[in-house]
PDB file of C-alpha atoms in Angstrom:
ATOM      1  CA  UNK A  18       0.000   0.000   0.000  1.00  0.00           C
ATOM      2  CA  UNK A  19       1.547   3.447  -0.949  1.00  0.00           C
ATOM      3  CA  UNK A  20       1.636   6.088   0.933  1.00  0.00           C
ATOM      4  CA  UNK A  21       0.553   9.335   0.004  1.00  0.00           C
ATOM      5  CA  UNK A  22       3.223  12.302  -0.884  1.00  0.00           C
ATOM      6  CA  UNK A  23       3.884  14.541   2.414  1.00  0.00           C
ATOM      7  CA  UNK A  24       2.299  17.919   1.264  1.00  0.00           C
ATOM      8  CA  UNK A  25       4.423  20.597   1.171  1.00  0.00           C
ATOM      9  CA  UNK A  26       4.191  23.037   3.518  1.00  0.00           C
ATOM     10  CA  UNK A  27       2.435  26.358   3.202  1.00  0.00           C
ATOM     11  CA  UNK A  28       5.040  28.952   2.160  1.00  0.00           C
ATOM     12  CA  UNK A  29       4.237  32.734   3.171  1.00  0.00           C
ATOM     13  CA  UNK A  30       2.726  34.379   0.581  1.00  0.00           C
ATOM     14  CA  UNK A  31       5.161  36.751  -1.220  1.00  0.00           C
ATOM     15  CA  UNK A  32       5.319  40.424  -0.315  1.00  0.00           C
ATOM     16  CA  UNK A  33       3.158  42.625  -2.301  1.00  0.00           C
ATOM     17  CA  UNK A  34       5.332  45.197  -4.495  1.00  0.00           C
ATOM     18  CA  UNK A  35       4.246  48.624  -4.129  1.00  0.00           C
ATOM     19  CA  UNK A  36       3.346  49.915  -7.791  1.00  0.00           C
ATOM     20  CA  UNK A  37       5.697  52.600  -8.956  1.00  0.00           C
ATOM     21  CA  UNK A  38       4.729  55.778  -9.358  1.00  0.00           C
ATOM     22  CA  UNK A  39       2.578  56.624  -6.283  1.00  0.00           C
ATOM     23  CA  UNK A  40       5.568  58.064  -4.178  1.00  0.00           C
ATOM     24  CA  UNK A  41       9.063  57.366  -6.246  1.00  0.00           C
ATOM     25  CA  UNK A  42      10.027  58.864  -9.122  1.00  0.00           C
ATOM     26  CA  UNK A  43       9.916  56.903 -12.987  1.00  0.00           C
ATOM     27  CA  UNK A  44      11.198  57.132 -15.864  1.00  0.00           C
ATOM     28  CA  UNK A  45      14.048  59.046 -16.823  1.00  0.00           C
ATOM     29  CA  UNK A  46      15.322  62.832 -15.700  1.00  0.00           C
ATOM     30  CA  UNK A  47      14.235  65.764 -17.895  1.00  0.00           C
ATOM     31  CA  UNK A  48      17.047  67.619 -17.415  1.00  0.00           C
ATOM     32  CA  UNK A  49      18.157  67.815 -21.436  1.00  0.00           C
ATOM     33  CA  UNK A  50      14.692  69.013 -22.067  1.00  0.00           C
ATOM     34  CA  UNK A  51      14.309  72.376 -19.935  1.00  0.00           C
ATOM     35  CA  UNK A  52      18.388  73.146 -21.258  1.00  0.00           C
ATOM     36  CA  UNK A  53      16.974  72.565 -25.071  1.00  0.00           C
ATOM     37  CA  UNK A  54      13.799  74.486 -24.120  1.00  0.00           C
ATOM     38  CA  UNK A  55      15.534  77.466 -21.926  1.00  0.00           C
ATOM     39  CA  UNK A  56      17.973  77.967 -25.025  1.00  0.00           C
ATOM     40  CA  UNK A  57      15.519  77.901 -27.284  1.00  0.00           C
ATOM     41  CA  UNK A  58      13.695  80.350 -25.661  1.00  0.00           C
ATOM     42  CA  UNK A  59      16.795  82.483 -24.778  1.00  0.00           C
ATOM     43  CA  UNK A  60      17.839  82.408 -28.506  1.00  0.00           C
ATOM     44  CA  UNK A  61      14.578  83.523 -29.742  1.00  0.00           C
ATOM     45  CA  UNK A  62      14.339  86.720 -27.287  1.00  0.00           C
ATOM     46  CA  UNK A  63      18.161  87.337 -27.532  1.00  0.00           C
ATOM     47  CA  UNK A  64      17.777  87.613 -31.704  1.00  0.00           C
ATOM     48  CA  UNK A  65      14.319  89.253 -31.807  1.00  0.00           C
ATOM     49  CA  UNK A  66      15.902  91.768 -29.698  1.00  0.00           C
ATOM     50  CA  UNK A  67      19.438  92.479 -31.504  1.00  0.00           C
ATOM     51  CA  UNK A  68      16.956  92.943 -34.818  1.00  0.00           C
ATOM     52  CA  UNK A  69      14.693  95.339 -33.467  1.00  0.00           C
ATOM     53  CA  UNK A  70      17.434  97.757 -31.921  1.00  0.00           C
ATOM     54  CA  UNK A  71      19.106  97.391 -35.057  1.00  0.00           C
ATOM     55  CA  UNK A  72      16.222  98.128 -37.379  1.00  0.00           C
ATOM     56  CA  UNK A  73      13.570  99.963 -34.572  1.00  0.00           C
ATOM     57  CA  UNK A  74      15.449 101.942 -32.264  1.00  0.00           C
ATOM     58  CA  UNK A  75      14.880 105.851 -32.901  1.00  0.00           C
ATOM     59  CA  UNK A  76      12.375 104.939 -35.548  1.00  0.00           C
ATOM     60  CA  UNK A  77       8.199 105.435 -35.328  1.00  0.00           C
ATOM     61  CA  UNK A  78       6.158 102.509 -34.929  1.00  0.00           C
ATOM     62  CA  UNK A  79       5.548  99.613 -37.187  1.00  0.00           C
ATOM     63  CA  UNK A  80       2.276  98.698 -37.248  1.00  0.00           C
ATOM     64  CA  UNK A  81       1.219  95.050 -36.932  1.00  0.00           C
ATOM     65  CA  UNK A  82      -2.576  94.973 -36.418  1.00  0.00           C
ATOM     66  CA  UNK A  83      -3.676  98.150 -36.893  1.00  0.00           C
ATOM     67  CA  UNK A  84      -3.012 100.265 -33.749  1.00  0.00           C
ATOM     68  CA  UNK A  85      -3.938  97.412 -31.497  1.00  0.00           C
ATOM     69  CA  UNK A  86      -0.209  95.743 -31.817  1.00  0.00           C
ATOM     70  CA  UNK A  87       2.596  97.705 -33.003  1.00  0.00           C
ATOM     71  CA  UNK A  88       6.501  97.491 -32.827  1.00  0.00           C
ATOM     72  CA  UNK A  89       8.411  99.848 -31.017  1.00  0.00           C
ATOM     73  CA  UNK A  90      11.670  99.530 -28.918  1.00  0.00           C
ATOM     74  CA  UNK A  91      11.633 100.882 -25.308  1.00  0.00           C
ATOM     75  CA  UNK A  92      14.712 100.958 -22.814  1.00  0.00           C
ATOM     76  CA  UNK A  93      12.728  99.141 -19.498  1.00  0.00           C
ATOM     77  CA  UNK A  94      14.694  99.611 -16.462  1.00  0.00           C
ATOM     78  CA  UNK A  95      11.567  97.751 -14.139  1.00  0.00           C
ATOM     79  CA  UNK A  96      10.487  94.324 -14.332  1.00  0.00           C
ATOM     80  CA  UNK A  97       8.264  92.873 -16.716  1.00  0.00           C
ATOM     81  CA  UNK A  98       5.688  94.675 -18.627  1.00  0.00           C
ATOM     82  CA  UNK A  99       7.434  98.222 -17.295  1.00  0.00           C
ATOM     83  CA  UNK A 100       6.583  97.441 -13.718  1.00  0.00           C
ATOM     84  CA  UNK A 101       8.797  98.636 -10.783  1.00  0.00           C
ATOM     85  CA  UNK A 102      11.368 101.388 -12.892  1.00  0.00           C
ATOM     86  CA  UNK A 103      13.069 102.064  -9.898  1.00  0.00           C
ATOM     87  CA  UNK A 104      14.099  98.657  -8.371  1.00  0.00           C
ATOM     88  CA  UNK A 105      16.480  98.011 -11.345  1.00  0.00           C
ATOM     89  CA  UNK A 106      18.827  96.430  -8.798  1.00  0.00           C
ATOM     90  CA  UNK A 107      16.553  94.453  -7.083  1.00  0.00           C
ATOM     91  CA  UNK A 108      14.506  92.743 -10.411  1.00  0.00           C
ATOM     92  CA  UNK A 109      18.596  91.528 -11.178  1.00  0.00           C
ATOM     93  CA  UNK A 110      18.861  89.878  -7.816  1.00  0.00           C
ATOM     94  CA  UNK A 111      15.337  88.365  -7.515  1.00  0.00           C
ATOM     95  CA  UNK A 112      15.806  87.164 -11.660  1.00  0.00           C
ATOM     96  CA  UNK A 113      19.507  85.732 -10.343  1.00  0.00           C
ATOM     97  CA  UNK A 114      17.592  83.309  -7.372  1.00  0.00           C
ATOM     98  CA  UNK A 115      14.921  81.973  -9.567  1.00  0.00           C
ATOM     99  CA  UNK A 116      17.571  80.752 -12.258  1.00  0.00           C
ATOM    100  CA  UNK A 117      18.942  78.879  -8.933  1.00  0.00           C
ATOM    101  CA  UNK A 118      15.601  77.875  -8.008  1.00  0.00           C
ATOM    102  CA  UNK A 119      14.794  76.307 -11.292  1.00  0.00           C
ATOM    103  CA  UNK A 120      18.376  74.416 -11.384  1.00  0.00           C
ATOM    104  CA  UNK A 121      17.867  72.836  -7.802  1.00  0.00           C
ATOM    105  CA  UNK A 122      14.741  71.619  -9.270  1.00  0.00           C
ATOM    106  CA  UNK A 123      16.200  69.925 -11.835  1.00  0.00           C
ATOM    107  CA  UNK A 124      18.288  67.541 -10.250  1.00  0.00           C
ATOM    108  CA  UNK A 125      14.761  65.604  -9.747  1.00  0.00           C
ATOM    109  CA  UNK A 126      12.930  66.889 -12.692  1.00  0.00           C
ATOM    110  CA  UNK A 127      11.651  63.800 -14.795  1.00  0.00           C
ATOM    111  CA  UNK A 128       7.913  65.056 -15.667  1.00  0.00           C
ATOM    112  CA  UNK A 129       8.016  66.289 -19.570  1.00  0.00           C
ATOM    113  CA  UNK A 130       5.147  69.076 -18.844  1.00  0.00           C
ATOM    114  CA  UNK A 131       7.284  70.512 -15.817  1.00  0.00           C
ATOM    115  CA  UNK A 132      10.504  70.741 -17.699  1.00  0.00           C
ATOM    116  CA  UNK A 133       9.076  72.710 -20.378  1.00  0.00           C
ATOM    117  CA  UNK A 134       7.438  75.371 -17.995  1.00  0.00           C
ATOM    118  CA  UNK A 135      10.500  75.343 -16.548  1.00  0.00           C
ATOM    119  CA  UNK A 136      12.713  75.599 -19.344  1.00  0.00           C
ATOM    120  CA  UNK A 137       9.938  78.763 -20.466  1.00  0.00           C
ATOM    121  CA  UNK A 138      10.791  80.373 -17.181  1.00  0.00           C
ATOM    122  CA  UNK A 139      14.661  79.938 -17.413  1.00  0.00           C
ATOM    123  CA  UNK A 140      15.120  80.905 -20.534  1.00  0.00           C
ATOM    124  CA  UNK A 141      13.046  83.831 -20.215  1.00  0.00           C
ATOM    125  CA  UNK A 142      14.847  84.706 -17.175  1.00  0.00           C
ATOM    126  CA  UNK A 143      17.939  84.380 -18.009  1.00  0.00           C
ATOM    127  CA  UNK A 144      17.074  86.685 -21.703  1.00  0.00           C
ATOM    128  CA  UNK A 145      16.220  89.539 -19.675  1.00  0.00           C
ATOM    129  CA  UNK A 146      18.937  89.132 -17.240  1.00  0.00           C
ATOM    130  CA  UNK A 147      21.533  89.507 -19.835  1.00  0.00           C
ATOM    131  CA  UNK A 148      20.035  92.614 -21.001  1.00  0.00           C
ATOM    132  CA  UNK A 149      20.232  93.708 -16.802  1.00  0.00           C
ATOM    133  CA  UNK A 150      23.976  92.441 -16.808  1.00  0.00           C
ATOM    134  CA  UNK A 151      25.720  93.859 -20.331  1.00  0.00           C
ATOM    135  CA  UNK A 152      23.376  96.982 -21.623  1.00  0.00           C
ATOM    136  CA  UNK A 153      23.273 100.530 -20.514  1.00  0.00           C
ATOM    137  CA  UNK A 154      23.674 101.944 -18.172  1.00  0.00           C
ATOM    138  CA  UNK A 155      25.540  99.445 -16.503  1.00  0.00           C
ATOM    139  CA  UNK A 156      26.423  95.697 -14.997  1.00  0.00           C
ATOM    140  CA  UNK A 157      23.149  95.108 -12.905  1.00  0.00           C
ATOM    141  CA  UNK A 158      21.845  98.000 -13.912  1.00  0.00           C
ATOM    142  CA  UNK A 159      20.795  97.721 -17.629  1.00  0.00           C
ATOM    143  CA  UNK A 160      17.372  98.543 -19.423  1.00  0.00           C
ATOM    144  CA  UNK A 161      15.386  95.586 -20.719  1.00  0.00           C
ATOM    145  CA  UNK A 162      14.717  96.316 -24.072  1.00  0.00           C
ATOM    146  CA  UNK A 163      10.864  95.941 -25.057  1.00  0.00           C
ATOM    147  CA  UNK A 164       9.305  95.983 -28.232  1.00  0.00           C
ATOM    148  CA  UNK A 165       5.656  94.700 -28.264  1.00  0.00           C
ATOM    149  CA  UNK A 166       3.283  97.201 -27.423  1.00  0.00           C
ATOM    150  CA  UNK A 167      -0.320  95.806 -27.239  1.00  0.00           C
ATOM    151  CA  UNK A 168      -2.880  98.671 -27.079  1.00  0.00           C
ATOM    152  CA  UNK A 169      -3.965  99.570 -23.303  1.00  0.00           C
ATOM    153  CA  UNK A 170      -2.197  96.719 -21.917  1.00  0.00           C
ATOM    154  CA  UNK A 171       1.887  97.413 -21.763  1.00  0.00           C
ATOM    155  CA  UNK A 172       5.378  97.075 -23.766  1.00  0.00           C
ATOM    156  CA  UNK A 173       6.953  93.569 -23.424  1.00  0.00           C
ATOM    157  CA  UNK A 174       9.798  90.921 -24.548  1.00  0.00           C
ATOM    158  CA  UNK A 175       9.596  87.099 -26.344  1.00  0.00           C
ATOM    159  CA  UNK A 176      11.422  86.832 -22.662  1.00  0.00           C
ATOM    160  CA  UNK A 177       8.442  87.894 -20.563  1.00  0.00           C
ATOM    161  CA  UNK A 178       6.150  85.863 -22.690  1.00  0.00           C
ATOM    162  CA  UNK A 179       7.976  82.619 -22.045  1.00  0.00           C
ATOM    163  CA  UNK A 180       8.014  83.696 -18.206  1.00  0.00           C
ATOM    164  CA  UNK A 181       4.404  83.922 -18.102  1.00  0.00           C
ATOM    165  CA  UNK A 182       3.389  80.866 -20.548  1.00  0.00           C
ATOM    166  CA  UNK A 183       5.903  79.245 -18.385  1.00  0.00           C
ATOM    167  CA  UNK A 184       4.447  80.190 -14.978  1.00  0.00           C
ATOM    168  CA  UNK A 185       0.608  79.705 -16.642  1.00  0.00           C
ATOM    169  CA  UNK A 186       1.834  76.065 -16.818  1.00  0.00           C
ATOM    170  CA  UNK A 187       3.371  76.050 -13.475  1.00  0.00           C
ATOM    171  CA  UNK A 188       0.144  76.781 -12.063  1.00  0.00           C
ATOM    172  CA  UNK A 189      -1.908  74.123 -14.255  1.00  0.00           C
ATOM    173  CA  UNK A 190       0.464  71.601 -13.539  1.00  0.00           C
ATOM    174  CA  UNK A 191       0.111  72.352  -9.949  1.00  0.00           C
ATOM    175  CA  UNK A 192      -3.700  72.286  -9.680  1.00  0.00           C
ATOM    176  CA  UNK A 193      -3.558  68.987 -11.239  1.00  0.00           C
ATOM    177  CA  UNK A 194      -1.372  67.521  -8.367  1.00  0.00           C
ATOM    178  CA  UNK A 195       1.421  66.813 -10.740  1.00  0.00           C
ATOM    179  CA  UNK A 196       5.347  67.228  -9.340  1.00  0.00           C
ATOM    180  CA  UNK A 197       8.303  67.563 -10.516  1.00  0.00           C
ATOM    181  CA  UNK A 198       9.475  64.052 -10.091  1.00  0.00           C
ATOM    182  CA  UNK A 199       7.207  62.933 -12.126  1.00  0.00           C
ATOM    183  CA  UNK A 200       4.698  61.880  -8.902  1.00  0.00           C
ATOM    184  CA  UNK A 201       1.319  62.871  -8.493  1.00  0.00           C
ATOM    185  CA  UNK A 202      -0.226  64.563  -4.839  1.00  0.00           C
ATOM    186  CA  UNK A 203      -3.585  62.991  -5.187  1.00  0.00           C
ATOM    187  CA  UNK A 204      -1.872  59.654  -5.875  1.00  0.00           C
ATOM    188  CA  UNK A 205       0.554  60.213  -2.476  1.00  0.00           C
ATOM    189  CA  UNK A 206      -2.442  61.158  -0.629  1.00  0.00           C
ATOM    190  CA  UNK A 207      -4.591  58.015  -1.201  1.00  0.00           C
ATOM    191  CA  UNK A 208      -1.614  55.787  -0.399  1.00  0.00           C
ATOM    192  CA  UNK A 209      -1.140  57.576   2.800  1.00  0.00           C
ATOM    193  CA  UNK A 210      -5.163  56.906   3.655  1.00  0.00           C
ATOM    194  CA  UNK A 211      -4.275  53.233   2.616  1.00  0.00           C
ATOM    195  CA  UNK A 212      -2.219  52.698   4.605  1.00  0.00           C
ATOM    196  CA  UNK A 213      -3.447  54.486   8.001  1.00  0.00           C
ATOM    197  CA  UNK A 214      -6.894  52.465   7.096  1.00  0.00           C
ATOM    198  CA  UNK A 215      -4.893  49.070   7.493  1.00  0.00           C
TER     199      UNK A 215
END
C-alpha cells in the first residue's frame, strides 16, 4: 500500500510590491529638455531683440494689427511689462535666485510638462537678465529692451512671454497635483489613507 506524498508546507505568501509611481520617481530625468527648451527660448528673445534695436530703435512705430499691436523699442529699467522702474537692482537679484531655483529643481525633474514650464521660465529669465547684466547703463543695472506694445495693456519681450506661458503652466500643472518628479499629490495622498486604514 503506498503512501501518500507529504504535502508541502504552506510557504508565506510573497510580499506585495508597491506599484511605482505613487511616491518614487519613474522614468528618466528631464534635465536635457528644460536646457533645449531654456535655449531655445533664450535664442529667440536674444535675436528678436538684436533685430529690433538694429532696425527699430529711434524709428516710429511699425504697425502690426492696426493700432492694437505695433513694434516699437523701449529701454525698461523695471520688471516685466514696465513694472517697478526704480528697483532696477533688485529685479537683477530676484531674476539671479529663480535661475537657482529652477536648477535645484532639476536635479529631480523627470515630468516632460514641468521641464518645459520650466525651461519657459529659465530661458526667459535668463534673456532679460543679460540685457540687466551687459546693456546701458551698466552691470546690474541695464534697461530691458521691449518691443511689443499691445494697445492699453503694456510694452513687453519674447522673454516675458515665455516667463508667463511658463508660470501659466506652473500653475496648471500644480492644480492637477502633478510634481516635478514625475509623482502625483492625489496619488501620495490616497496611499497615505491606505495605509493608516490598514
Amino acid at each position: 500500500m503506498s503512501t501518500p506524498a507529504p504535502t508541502p508546507a504552506s510557504t508565506p505568501a510573497a510580499p506585495l510590491v508597491e506599484p511605482a509611481g505613487a511616491k518614487e520617481p519613474k522614468g528618466r530625468r528631464r534635465i536635457g529638455v528644460l536646457l533645449v527648451v531654456a535655449l531655445l527660448a533664450f535664442l529667440v528673445d536674444f535675436g528678436s531683440k538684436l533685430l529690433v534695436v538694429a532696425r527699430l530703435e529711434n524709428h516710429s512705430a511699425i504697425k502690426v494689427i492696426g493700432d492694437v499691436m505695433t513694434f516699437q523699442v523701449i529701454r525698461n529699467s523695471g520688471a516685466a511689462f514696465g513694472m517697478g522702474q526704480a528697483l532696477t537692482v533688485v529685479f537683477t537679484m530676484i531674476a539671479s535666485a529663480v535661475i537657482v531655483v529652477i536648477w535645484r529643481i532639476a536635479r529631480r525633474l523627470y515630468s516632460l510638462p514641468w521641464a518645459i514650464a520650466l525651461g519657459l521660465l529659465l530661458g526667459g529669465a535668463l534673456g532679460n537678465l543679460t540685457d540687466r547684466l551687459f546693456r546701458s547703463p551698466g552691470v546690474f543695472r541695464g534697461h530691458v529692451v521691449d518691443f511689443i506694445s499691445v494697445q492699453h495693456f503694456a510694452v513687453f519681450n519674447l522673454a516675458d512671454s515665455a516667463i508667463v506661458c511658463g508660470g501659466i503652466l506652473v500653475v496648471l500643472l500644480s492644480f492637477r497635483g502633478s510634481n516635478p518628479d514625475g509623482t502625483v499629490h492625489q496619488q501620495a495622498d490616497k496611499g497615505e489613507q491606505a495605509d493608516k486604514g490598514e
